[in-house]
mmCIF file of C-alpha atoms in Angstrom:
data_model
loop_
_atom_site.group_PDB
_atom_site.id
_atom_site.type_symbol
_atom_site.label_atom_id
_atom_site.label_comp_id
_atom_site.label_asym_id
_atom_site.label_seq_id
_atom_site.Cartn_x
_atom_site.Cartn_y
_atom_site.Cartn_z
ATOM 1 C CA MET A 1 -89.993 95.149 76.438
ATOM 2 C CA VAL A 2 -93.522 93.937 74.726
ATOM 3 C CA PHE A 3 -96.432 95.699 74.859
ATOM 4 C CA VAL A 4 -99.420 93.259 75.232
ATOM 5 C CA TYR A 5 -103.006 94.925 74.055
ATOM 6 C CA GLY A 6 -105.505 92.086 73.968
ATOM 7 C CA THR A 7 -106.091 88.335 74.526
ATOM 8 C CA LEU A 8 -102.275 88.317 76.518
ATOM 9 C CA LYS A 9 -103.397 90.764 79.158
ATOM 10 C CA ARG A 10 -104.198 89.717 82.698
ATOM 11 C CA GLY A 11 -107.503 88.011 82.793
ATOM 12 C CA PHE A 12 -107.580 87.263 79.356
ATOM 13 C CA PRO A 13 -107.203 83.468 77.551
ATOM 14 C CA ASN A 14 -103.487 83.737 76.915
ATOM 15 C CA HIS A 15 -102.231 85.487 79.518
ATOM 16 C CA PRO A 16 -101.311 82.151 81.376
ATOM 17 C CA LEU A 17 -98.222 81.715 78.350
ATOM 18 C CA LEU A 18 -97.024 84.907 79.492
ATOM 19 C CA ALA A 19 -97.265 84.202 83.150
ATOM 20 C CA ALA A 20 -95.655 80.726 82.818
ATOM 21 C CA SER A 21 -92.636 82.564 81.170
ATOM 22 C CA GLY A 22 -91.899 84.430 84.090
ATOM 23 C CA SER A 23 -92.159 87.670 82.566
ATOM 24 C CA PRO A 24 -92.503 90.748 85.117
ATOM 25 C CA LEU A 25 -95.254 93.374 84.832
ATOM 26 C CA VAL A 26 -93.684 96.510 83.949
ATOM 27 C CA GLY A 27 -97.143 98.081 84.082
ATOM 28 C CA ALA A 28 -100.240 99.313 82.340
ATOM 29 C CA ALA A 29 -99.297 101.231 79.425
ATOM 30 C CA SER A 30 -100.594 102.901 76.596
ATOM 31 C CA THR A 31 -99.143 104.159 73.203
ATOM 32 C CA ALA A 32 -97.926 107.168 73.074
ATOM 33 C CA THR A 33 -99.497 108.832 69.908
ATOM 34 C CA PRO A 34 -103.149 107.480 68.318
ATOM 35 C CA ALA A 35 -103.177 103.522 67.051
ATOM 36 C CA SER A 36 -105.606 101.829 65.313
ATOM 37 C CA LEU A 37 -106.916 99.062 67.570
ATOM 38 C CA VAL A 38 -109.951 96.942 65.823
ATOM 39 C CA VAL A 39 -111.911 93.713 66.583
ATOM 40 C CA GLY A 40 -111.285 91.427 63.980
ATOM 41 C CA PRO A 41 -113.301 87.587 63.258
ATOM 42 C CA TYR A 42 -113.664 85.518 66.074
ATOM 43 C CA SER A 43 -113.239 88.609 68.497
ATOM 44 C CA VAL A 44 -109.527 88.799 67.833
ATOM 45 C CA PRO A 45 -107.893 92.342 68.500
ATOM 46 C CA PHE A 46 -105.523 93.656 65.734
ATOM 47 C CA LEU A 47 -103.115 96.313 65.861
ATOM 48 C CA LEU A 48 -103.047 97.484 62.717
ATOM 49 C CA PRO A 49 -99.953 99.301 60.776
ATOM 50 C CA ARG A 50 -101.395 102.824 60.132
ATOM 51 C CA PRO A 51 -104.125 102.125 56.915
ATOM 52 C CA SER A 52 -103.088 104.516 54.414
ATOM 53 C CA SER A 53 -106.479 106.346 55.165
ATOM 54 C CA SER A 54 -106.235 106.434 58.694
ATOM 55 C CA SER A 55 -104.062 108.215 61.320
ATOM 56 C CA GLY A 56 -106.002 106.168 64.167
ATOM 57 C CA SER A 57 -108.329 107.681 66.386
ATOM 58 C CA HIS A 58 -107.117 106.350 69.848
ATOM 59 C CA LEU A 59 -104.506 106.106 72.424
ATOM 60 C CA VAL A 60 -104.237 102.319 72.907
ATOM 61 C CA SER A 61 -104.215 100.765 76.768
ATOM 62 C CA GLY A 62 -102.276 97.715 77.565
ATOM 63 C CA GLU A 63 -99.345 96.062 79.458
ATOM 64 C CA LEU A 64 -95.973 96.106 79.321
ATOM 65 C CA TYR A 65 -93.852 93.189 80.132
ATOM 66 C CA ALA A 66 -90.293 92.631 80.099
ATOM 67 C CA VAL A 67 -89.893 89.427 77.885
ATOM 68 C CA SER A 68 -86.618 86.780 77.568
ATOM 69 C CA PRO A 69 -85.443 85.772 74.158
ATOM 70 C CA ARG A 70 -87.308 81.938 75.113
ATOM 71 C CA ALA A 71 -90.421 83.611 75.975
ATOM 72 C CA LEU A 72 -90.330 85.523 72.840
ATOM 73 C CA VAL A 73 -90.124 82.483 71.048
ATOM 74 C CA ASP A 74 -93.263 81.168 72.655
ATOM 75 C CA LEU A 75 -95.136 84.284 72.119
ATOM 76 C CA ASP A 76 -94.219 84.688 68.176
ATOM 77 C CA ALA A 77 -95.441 81.094 67.647
ATOM 78 C CA LEU A 78 -98.856 81.823 69.670
ATOM 79 C CA GLU A 79 -99.177 85.189 67.369
ATOM 80 C CA GLY A 80 -98.149 82.797 64.303
ATOM 81 C CA THR A 81 -95.385 85.376 62.994
ATOM 82 C CA HIS A 82 -94.093 82.661 60.778
ATOM 83 C CA LEU A 83 -97.371 82.234 59.274
ATOM 84 C CA GLY A 84 -98.100 85.606 58.609
ATOM 85 C CA VAL A 85 -101.026 86.641 60.890
ATOM 86 C CA TYR A 86 -98.893 88.921 63.072
ATOM 87 C CA GLU A 87 -95.529 90.904 62.710
ATOM 88 C CA ARG A 88 -93.690 92.036 65.731
ATOM 89 C CA ARG A 89 -92.943 96.083 65.275
ATOM 90 C CA LYS A 90 -91.388 99.105 67.122
ATOM 91 C CA VAL A 91 -93.948 100.898 68.937
ATOM 92 C CA THR A 92 -93.574 103.795 71.892
ATOM 93 C CA VAL A 93 -95.545 103.505 74.906
ATOM 94 C CA VAL A 94 -96.134 105.736 77.994
ATOM 95 C CA VAL A 95 -96.199 103.742 81.372
ATOM 96 C CA GLU A 96 -98.776 104.991 83.549
ATOM 97 C CA GLY A 97 -98.884 106.020 87.010
ATOM 98 C CA GLY A 98 -96.282 108.467 88.430
ATOM 99 C CA SER A 99 -93.180 108.180 86.381
ATOM 100 C CA GLY A 100 -94.891 108.633 83.155
ATOM 101 C CA GLU A 101 -91.921 107.149 81.284
ATOM 102 C CA VAL A 102 -91.709 107.095 77.743
ATOM 103 C CA VAL A 103 -90.632 103.601 76.366
ATOM 104 C CA GLU A 104 -89.616 102.117 73.264
ATOM 105 C CA ALA A 105 -91.229 98.645 73.164
ATOM 106 C CA GLU A 106 -92.335 95.954 70.242
ATOM 107 C CA ALA A 107 -96.052 94.693 69.772
ATOM 108 C CA TYR A 108 -97.700 92.276 67.885
ATOM 109 C CA PHE A 109 -99.079 94.260 64.739
ATOM 110 C CA ALA A 110 -101.773 92.754 62.163
ATOM 111 C CA HIS A 111 -99.022 91.623 59.105
ATOM 112 C CA THR A 112 -99.224 94.416 56.366
ATOM 113 C CA SER A 113 -100.524 92.105 53.727
ATOM 114 C CA TYR A 114 -104.079 92.203 54.963
ATOM 115 C CA THR A 115 -103.946 95.465 57.108
ATOM 116 C CA GLU A 116 -106.122 97.785 54.798
ATOM 117 C CA ALA A 117 -108.443 94.895 54.039
ATOM 118 C CA LEU A 118 -109.193 94.213 57.527
ATOM 119 C CA TRP A 119 -109.262 97.916 58.706
ATOM 120 C CA LEU A 120 -111.950 98.338 56.008
ATOM 121 C CA ARG A 121 -114.087 95.196 56.704
ATOM 122 C CA CYS A 122 -114.223 96.333 60.436
ATOM 123 C CA GLY A 123 -116.020 99.061 59.672
ATOM 124 C CA GLY A 124 -113.083 101.637 59.202
ATOM 125 C CA GLU A 125 -111.870 104.482 61.691
ATOM 126 C CA ALA A 126 -115.514 104.139 63.410
ATOM 127 C CA ALA A 127 -115.019 100.450 64.071
ATOM 128 C CA GLU A 128 -111.590 101.693 66.367
ATOM 129 C CA ILE A 129 -111.202 101.249 69.874
ATOM 130 C CA GLY A 130 -108.733 102.268 72.538
ATOM 131 C CA GLU A 131 -109.416 99.251 75.040
ATOM 132 C CA TYR A 132 -109.885 95.644 74.137
ATOM 133 C CA THR A 133 -112.282 94.502 77.146
ATOM 134 C CA MET A 134 -113.754 91.329 77.978
ATOM 135 C CA GLU A 135 -116.985 92.517 76.061
ATOM 136 C CA HIS A 136 -115.030 92.687 73.094
ATOM 137 C CA ALA A 137 -113.989 89.012 73.711
ATOM 138 C CA ALA A 138 -117.573 87.813 74.489
ATOM 139 C CA LYS A 139 -119.077 89.721 71.581
ATOM 140 C CA ASP A 140 -119.546 86.544 69.379
ATOM 141 C CA LEU A 141 -121.700 85.064 71.769
ATOM 142 C CA ASP A 142 -125.424 85.183 71.377
ATOM 143 C CA PRO A 143 -126.871 88.317 72.771
ATOM 144 C CA GLN A 144 -128.867 86.807 75.412
ATOM 145 C CA LEU A 145 -126.197 84.495 76.310
ATOM 146 C CA GLN A 146 -124.045 87.186 77.018
ATOM 147 C CA VAL A 147 -127.078 88.918 78.922
ATOM 148 C CA ALA A 148 -127.470 85.694 81.096
ATOM 149 C CA LEU A 149 -123.740 84.830 81.339
ATOM 150 C CA LYS A 150 -123.556 88.763 83.199
ATOM 151 C CA GLY A 151 -126.460 88.194 85.189
ATOM 152 C CA TYR A 152 -125.198 84.588 86.514
ATOM 153 C CA LEU A 153 -121.719 85.989 87.252
ATOM 154 C CA VAL A 154 -122.949 89.381 88.941
ATOM 155 C CA ALA A 155 -125.522 87.347 91.071
ATOM 156 C CA ARG A 156 -122.547 85.272 92.423
ATOM 157 C CA GLY A 157 -120.410 88.352 93.236
ATOM 158 C CA VAL A 158 -118.233 87.599 90.028
ATOM 159 C CA ASN A 159 -117.473 90.881 88.965
ATOM 160 C CA SER A 160 -114.114 91.620 86.858
ATOM 161 C CA LYS A 161 -111.901 92.329 89.663
ATOM 162 C CA LEU A 162 -112.486 89.030 91.401
ATOM 163 C CA ALA A 163 -112.040 87.215 87.894
ATOM 164 C CA SER A 164 -108.673 88.902 87.564
ATOM 165 C CA SER A 165 -107.667 87.781 91.531
ATOM 166 C CA LEU A 166 -109.396 84.221 90.754
ATOM 167 C CA HIS A 167 -106.990 83.737 87.498
ATOM 168 C CA HIS A 168 -103.769 84.901 89.083
ATOM 169 C CA HIS A 169 -104.165 82.637 91.812
ATOM 170 C CA LEU A 170 -104.542 79.792 89.698
ATOM 171 C CA VAL A 171 -101.786 80.904 87.653
ATOM 172 C CA GLU A 172 -99.465 81.063 90.785
ATOM 173 C CA LYS A 173 -100.592 77.744 91.904
ATOM 174 C CA GLU A 174 -100.128 75.873 88.796
ATOM 175 C CA ARG A 175 -96.492 77.382 88.997
ATOM 176 C CA TRP A 176 -96.264 76.113 92.804
ATOM 177 C CA GLN A 177 -97.388 72.929 91.466
ATOM 178 C CA TYR A 178 -94.967 72.921 88.502
ATOM 179 C CA MET A 179 -91.853 73.745 91.236
ATOM 180 C CA ASN A 180 -93.266 71.262 93.538
ATOM 181 C CA TRP A 181 -92.864 68.444 90.759
ATOM 182 C CA LEU A 182 -89.732 69.659 89.489
ATOM 183 C CA LYS A 183 -88.221 69.455 93.327
ATOM 184 C CA THR A 184 -89.876 66.099 93.539
ATOM 185 C CA LEU A 185 -88.043 65.013 89.891
ATOM 186 C CA VAL A 186 -84.646 66.722 91.205
ATOM 187 C CA ASP A 187 -84.765 64.565 94.996
ATOM 188 C CA MET A 188 -85.185 61.106 92.901
ATOM 189 C CA PHE A 189 -82.428 61.765 90.514
ATOM 190 C CA SER A 190 -80.187 63.007 93.390
ATOM 191 C CA HIS A 191 -81.029 59.632 95.234
ATOM 192 C CA HIS A 192 -80.128 57.646 92.571
ATOM 193 C CA LEU A 193 -77.217 59.107 91.401
ATOM 194 C CA VAL A 194 -75.967 58.808 95.295
ATOM 195 C CA GLU A 195 -76.966 55.456 95.121
ATOM 196 C CA LYS A 196 -75.043 54.660 91.920
ATOM 197 C CA GLU A 197 -72.130 56.535 93.536
ATOM 198 C CA ARG A 198 -72.664 53.956 96.606
ATOM 199 C CA TRP A 199 -72.368 51.074 94.634
ATOM 200 C CA GLN A 200 -69.522 52.114 92.398
ATOM 201 C CA TYR A 201 -67.731 52.860 95.702
ATOM 202 C CA MET A 202 -68.639 50.073 97.385
ATOM 203 C CA ASN A 203 -67.414 47.945 93.997
ATOM 204 C CA TRP A 204 -64.156 49.722 94.116
ATOM 205 C CA LEU A 205 -63.460 48.275 97.626
ATOM 206 C CA LYS A 206 -64.277 45.098 96.517
ATOM 207 C CA THR A 207 -62.019 44.913 93.937
ATOM 208 C CA LEU A 208 -59.356 46.109 96.184
ATOM 209 C CA GLU A 209 -59.835 43.570 98.703
ATOM 210 C CA ASP A 210 -59.709 40.956 96.055
ATOM 211 C CA MET A 211 -56.431 42.739 94.478
ATOM 212 C CA PHE A 212 -54.849 42.376 98.229
ATOM 213 C CA SER A 213 -56.115 39.085 99.332
ATOM 214 C CA LYS A 214 -54.529 37.688 95.864
ATOM 215 C CA ASP A 215 -51.362 39.670 96.636
ATOM 216 C CA HIS A 216 -51.104 38.134 100.031
#
């Protein structure tokens, strides 16, 4: 189980990697206890192992996914675990909805080597948030451009719900195209193998025919 809280969530830039892996969504979830989530340079979110001077001020919202070992390798590569950018650590989350199930999962935390410095640079406890949103993702855009872009989209009926729906549609379309391409390959190779088998069979018959001709 992997708890995602930033750009891997639905509707965010890195979610297609998670969707393409076929990792099922278990549900919306939040940390069972307060945690430290900050937005670092370039609007990148970081869940921090508890800095020494913070106990965490918010329950952090996100999504819980059941991830295969192969998908986990791809996520590790994306999050730069081999470079010491993020590290996977255990986290207890509560699945939202009727069940309220408590689940032991893993999440990508900022590497402990720079946790304290990042927390202080972002503004300490005052900078901690409970949910990473599209507004956080776009905060590095020029403020006037942010307002103009939001106004442009809203005027054309593009709200967050529609954007999420469109993104899901594009992911599904991409998956369908990929599966269709694979089927074409399978059909092509199957035909090739049938032709090869037919040629081998005809060659074998000719060999038998030649052999019996010589005997007679």
